[in-house]
Amino acid sequence: MKVGIVGLGYVGLPLAVAFAESGHEVVGLDADTHKVQSLERGESYVEDVGNEALAAVSGRLRPTNRYSDLASCNAVILCVPTPLTSSREPDLSYLVDSATSLSQVLQPEQLVVLESTTYPGTTRERLVPLLEESGMAAGRDFHLAFSPERIDPGRTDYTVRTTPKLVGGLTDACTERTRALYAEICDKVVVLSSPEAAELAKLLENIFRSVNIALVNELAQLCDRLGIDVWEVVDAAATKPFGFMRFDPGPGMGGHCLPVDPFYLAFKAREHDFYPEFIELAGKINQAQPEFCVERIEKTLNSAAKPVKGSRVLLLGVAYKAGSGDTRESPALKMIRLLRELGAEVSYHDPHVPQLPEHGLASEDLDAELAEADLVAIVTAHREIDYEAIVGGGSLVLDFRGVTRGISAENLVRM
């Protein structure tokens, strides 16, 4: 089988490697010439895909930026970004551009699968008309389905192979073609009745997390006023063996999915005169969490008779999650901007993020910055960091991740 992958980022590249590892020929397309050139050199830019993995499939994975190379593929999978506009509404421009280009080379009997997270109805209402510009009819002349990505960057316990795959096709034949495609690389494929069901299932997965994270983030703000240790409360509640699922507070949500998905569903709901207030409120709480964290930094500095203006603040971690270099929608980026607006001198250390060019920053030597910083804020809980050494060497340490539980020190403050 020959499989085309459009979009070779955190989702598309691991998927391309998985198909190539299973013995299939893969055409990987990306509009970013630098990514294509990097893959041609055998150099990975995605942490979950090592150079060794690329070398092992070099004969079966061909990177390109030409849509004409997809014409010979049996299946084409779209893994393009679906971000938000500046007004927090769905931005489907990447999807529209890729589908329009694909329609010009689409072949009879080809299978097209959308993996990008989006609102219910996107596959049928937006993708079908674009692909039918080819002169062919979806479900009759070519196959079309939605199968949401479930990639969790930095995770090793669940892989493309071991994570169940949802599929929902335009027709029964579309669904069966998609099921057979993913059965090549996934141990379990779950068949749904429609693309809409698959699209909404993906949103539910992430909104479930968003709502529960918002709950504990709001609890953390209340605990701050009550003078109660939120981590002790969460630890205690988590001892209940039934009826409770643990979620931890933090500086806010990041990545492509969690900060974005509630707004995608809310957009679709409004088209039907329905307003998901509960879901939207959770999104607003999580979006505002970095502001609360900056207020805590200001308060902690004040307690040490130091103003924010002119103080050196070291952020420990700027990736949105531990073990990853992904900074998409990372709360640390918002914290950097807010702290600078208050006049703080901001630096960061992150072993997974060497540079933040949009902020004019690079990861600093930890020992040197630790000695100079007026306050160290633990924003991302990377496992390779020695937090006892951070507390021991830092002037003032503010922990937003709860990684210093079990450590007692006068210079340590936890959210």
JSON list of C-alpha atoms in Angstrom, two decimals, residues 87-165:
[
{"chain": "A", "resi": 87, "resn": "SER", "atom": "CA", "xyz": [-11.19, 36.26, 17.77]},
{"chain": "A", "resi": 88, "resn": "ARG", "atom": "CA", "xyz": [-11.05, 32.68, 19.17]},
{"chain": "A", "resi": 89, "resn": "GLU", "atom": "CA", "xyz": [-13.04, 31.11, 16.31]},
{"chain": "A", "resi": 90, "resn": "PRO", "atom": "CA", "xyz": [-12.05, 28.05, 14.22]},
{"chain": "A", "resi": 91, "resn": "ASP", "atom": "CA", "xyz": [-9.35, 28.71, 11.65]},
{"chain": "A", "resi": 92, "resn": "LEU", "atom": "CA", "xyz": [-9.71, 26.10, 8.90]},
{"chain": "A", "resi": 93, "resn": "SER", "atom": "CA", "xyz": [-7.44, 27.89, 6.43]},
{"chain": "A", "resi": 94, "resn": "TYR", "atom": "CA", "xyz": [-4.79, 25.14, 6.50]},
{"chain": "A", "resi": 95, "resn": "LEU", "atom": "CA", "xyz": [-7.45, 22.51, 5.87]},
{"chain": "A", "resi": 96, "resn": "VAL", "atom": "CA", "xyz": [-9.05, 24.50, 3.05]},
{"chain": "A", "resi": 97, "resn": "ASP", "atom": "CA", "xyz": [-5.69, 25.07, 1.35]},
{"chain": "A", "resi": 98, "resn": "SER", "atom": "CA", "xyz": [-4.61, 21.43, 1.57]},
{"chain": "A", "resi": 99, "resn": "ALA", "atom": "CA", "xyz": [-8.00, 20.06, 0.45]},
{"chain": "A", "resi": 100, "resn": "THR", "atom": "CA", "xyz": [-8.12, 22.47, -2.48]},
{"chain": "A", "resi": 101, "resn": "SER", "atom": "CA", "xyz": [-4.65, 21.39, -3.61]},
{"chain": "A", "resi": 102, "resn": "LEU", "atom": "CA", "xyz": [-5.50, 17.72, -3.09]},
{"chain": "A", "resi": 103, "resn": "SER", "atom": "CA", "xyz": [-8.66, 18.03, -5.20]},
{"chain": "A", "resi": 104, "resn": "GLN", "atom": "CA", "xyz": [-6.48, 18.85, -8.20]},
{"chain": "A", "resi": 105, "resn": "VAL", "atom": "CA", "xyz": [-4.70, 15.49, -8.06]},
{"chain": "A", "resi": 106, "resn": "LEU", "atom": "CA", "xyz": [-7.41, 13.30, -6.46]},
{"chain": "A", "resi": 107, "resn": "GLN", "atom": "CA", "xyz": [-7.87, 9.92, -8.15]},
{"chain": "A", "resi": 108, "resn": "PRO", "atom": "CA", "xyz": [-10.85, 7.54, -8.39]},
{"chain": "A", "resi": 109, "resn": "GLU", "atom": "CA", "xyz": [-11.08, 5.05, -5.50]},
{"chain": "A", "resi": 110, "resn": "GLN", "atom": "CA", "xyz": [-8.59, 6.99, -3.38]},
{"chain": "A", "resi": 111, "resn": "LEU", "atom": "CA", "xyz": [-9.28, 7.17, 0.34]},
{"chain": "A", "resi": 112, "resn": "VAL", "atom": "CA", "xyz": [-9.00, 10.57, 2.05]},
{"chain": "A", "resi": 113, "resn": "VAL", "atom": "CA", "xyz": [-8.95, 10.71, 5.86]},
{"chain": "A", "resi": 114, "resn": "LEU", "atom": "CA", "xyz": [-9.03, 13.84, 8.00]},
{"chain": "A", "resi": 115, "resn": "GLU", "atom": "CA", "xyz": [-7.23, 13.52, 11.36]},
{"chain": "A", "resi": 116, "resn": "SER", "atom": "CA", "xyz": [-7.13, 17.19, 12.38]},
{"chain": "A", "resi": 117, "resn": "THR", "atom": "CA", "xyz": [-9.26, 18.06, 15.40]},
{"chain": "A", "resi": 118, "resn": "THR", "atom": "CA", "xyz": [-12.32, 20.05, 14.39]},
{"chain": "A", "resi": 119, "resn": "TYR", "atom": "CA", "xyz": [-16.02, 20.64, 15.05]},
{"chain": "A", "resi": 120, "resn": "PRO", "atom": "CA", "xyz": [-18.77, 18.15, 14.07]},
{"chain": "A", "resi": 121, "resn": "GLY", "atom": "CA", "xyz": [-19.76, 18.54, 10.45]},
{"chain": "A", "resi": 122, "resn": "THR", "atom": "CA", "xyz": [-16.38, 19.68, 9.11]},
{"chain": "A", "resi": 123, "resn": "THR", "atom": "CA", "xyz": [-15.75, 16.51, 7.07]},
{"chain": "A", "resi": 124, "resn": "ARG", "atom": "CA", "xyz": [-19.19, 16.49, 5.46]},
{"chain": "A", "resi": 125, "resn": "GLU", "atom": "CA", "xyz": [-19.89, 20.21, 5.20]},
{"chain": "A", "resi": 126, "resn": "ARG", "atom": "CA", "xyz": [-16.46, 21.67, 4.46]},
{"chain": "A", "resi": 127, "resn": "LEU", "atom": "CA", "xyz": [-14.21, 18.90, 3.16]},
{"chain": "A", "resi": 128, "resn": "VAL", "atom": "CA", "xyz": [-16.68, 17.21, 0.78]},
{"chain": "A", "resi": 129, "resn": "PRO", "atom": "CA", "xyz": [-17.36, 20.34, -1.36]},
{"chain": "A", "resi": 130, "resn": "LEU", "atom": "CA", "xyz": [-13.65, 21.11, -1.60]},
{"chain": "A", "resi": 131, "resn": "LEU", "atom": "CA", "xyz": [-12.68, 17.61, -2.71]},
{"chain": "A", "resi": 132, "resn": "GLU", "atom": "CA", "xyz": [-15.63, 17.38, -5.11]},
{"chain": "A", "resi": 133, "resn": "GLU", "atom": "CA", "xyz": [-14.08, 20.25, -7.06]},
{"chain": "A", "resi": 134, "resn": "SER", "atom": "CA", "xyz": [-12.20, 17.34, -8.65]},
{"chain": "A", "resi": 135, "resn": "GLY", "atom": "CA", "xyz": [-15.42, 16.48, -10.52]},
{"chain": "A", "resi": 136, "resn": "MET", "atom": "CA", "xyz": [-15.85, 13.28, -8.50]},
{"chain": "A", "resi": 137, "resn": "ALA", "atom": "CA", "xyz": [-18.45, 12.51, -5.85]},
{"chain": "A", "resi": 138, "resn": "ALA", "atom": "CA", "xyz": [-17.47, 11.66, -2.27]},
{"chain": "A", "resi": 139, "resn": "GLY", "atom": "CA", "xyz": [-18.65, 8.22, -1.23]},
{"chain": "A", "resi": 140, "resn": "ARG", "atom": "CA", "xyz": [-19.14, 7.15, -4.83]},
{"chain": "A", "resi": 141, "resn": "ASP", "atom": "CA", "xyz": [-15.97, 7.95, -6.77]},
{"chain": "A", "resi": 142, "resn": "PHE", "atom": "CA", "xyz": [-13.61, 8.34, -3.82]},
{"chain": "A", "resi": 143, "resn": "HIS", "atom": "CA", "xyz": [-13.75, 7.42, -0.14]},
{"chain": "A", "resi": 144, "resn": "LEU", "atom": "CA", "xyz": [-13.77, 9.90, 2.73]},
{"chain": "A", "resi": 145, "resn": "ALA", "atom": "CA", "xyz": [-13.63, 9.53, 6.53]},
{"chain": "A", "resi": 146, "resn": "PHE", "atom": "CA", "xyz": [-12.67, 11.20, 9.77]},
{"chain": "A", "resi": 147, "resn": "SER", "atom": "CA", "xyz": [-10.30, 9.55, 12.25]},
{"chain": "A", "resi": 148, "resn": "PRO", "atom": "CA", "xyz": [-9.14, 11.83, 15.07]},
{"chain": "A", "resi": 149, "resn": "GLU", "atom": "CA", "xyz": [-5.48, 11.91, 16.02]},
{"chain": "A", "resi": 150, "resn": "ARG", "atom": "CA", "xyz": [-4.64, 10.77, 19.53]},
{"chain": "A", "resi": 151, "resn": "ILE", "atom": "CA", "xyz": [-0.97, 11.66, 19.66]},
{"chain": "A", "resi": 152, "resn": "ASP", "atom": "CA", "xyz": [0.27, 12.78, 23.08]},
{"chain": "A", "resi": 153, "resn": "PRO", "atom": "CA", "xyz": [3.75, 14.31, 22.58]},
{"chain": "A", "resi": 154, "resn": "GLY", "atom": "CA", "xyz": [6.40, 12.91, 24.90]},
{"chain": "A", "resi": 155, "resn": "ARG", "atom": "CA", "xyz": [4.31, 9.91, 25.93]},
{"chain": "A", "resi": 156, "resn": "THR", "atom": "CA", "xyz": [5.89, 6.46, 25.68]},
{"chain": "A", "resi": 157, "resn": "ASP", "atom": "CA", "xyz": [3.37, 4.15, 27.38]},
{"chain": "A", "resi": 158, "resn": "TYR", "atom": "CA", "xyz": [0.77, 4.63, 24.63]},
{"chain": "A", "resi": 159, "resn": "THR", "atom": "CA", "xyz": [1.93, 4.68, 21.02]},
{"chain": "A", "resi": 160, "resn": "VAL", "atom": "CA", "xyz": [0.33, 4.81, 17.57]},
{"chain": "A", "resi": 161, "resn": "ARG", "atom": "CA", "xyz": [0.18, 1.01, 17.72]},
{"chain": "A", "resi": 162, "resn": "THR", "atom": "CA", "xyz": [-1.35, 0.61, 21.19]},
{"chain": "A", "resi": 163, "resn": "THR", "atom": "CA", "xyz": [-3.78, 3.55, 21.25]},
{"chain": "A", "resi": 164, "resn": "PRO", "atom": "CA", "xyz": [-7.27, 2.57, 19.96]},
{"chain": "A", "resi": 165, "resn": "LYS", "atom": "CA", "xyz": [-8.21, 4.38, 16.73]}
]
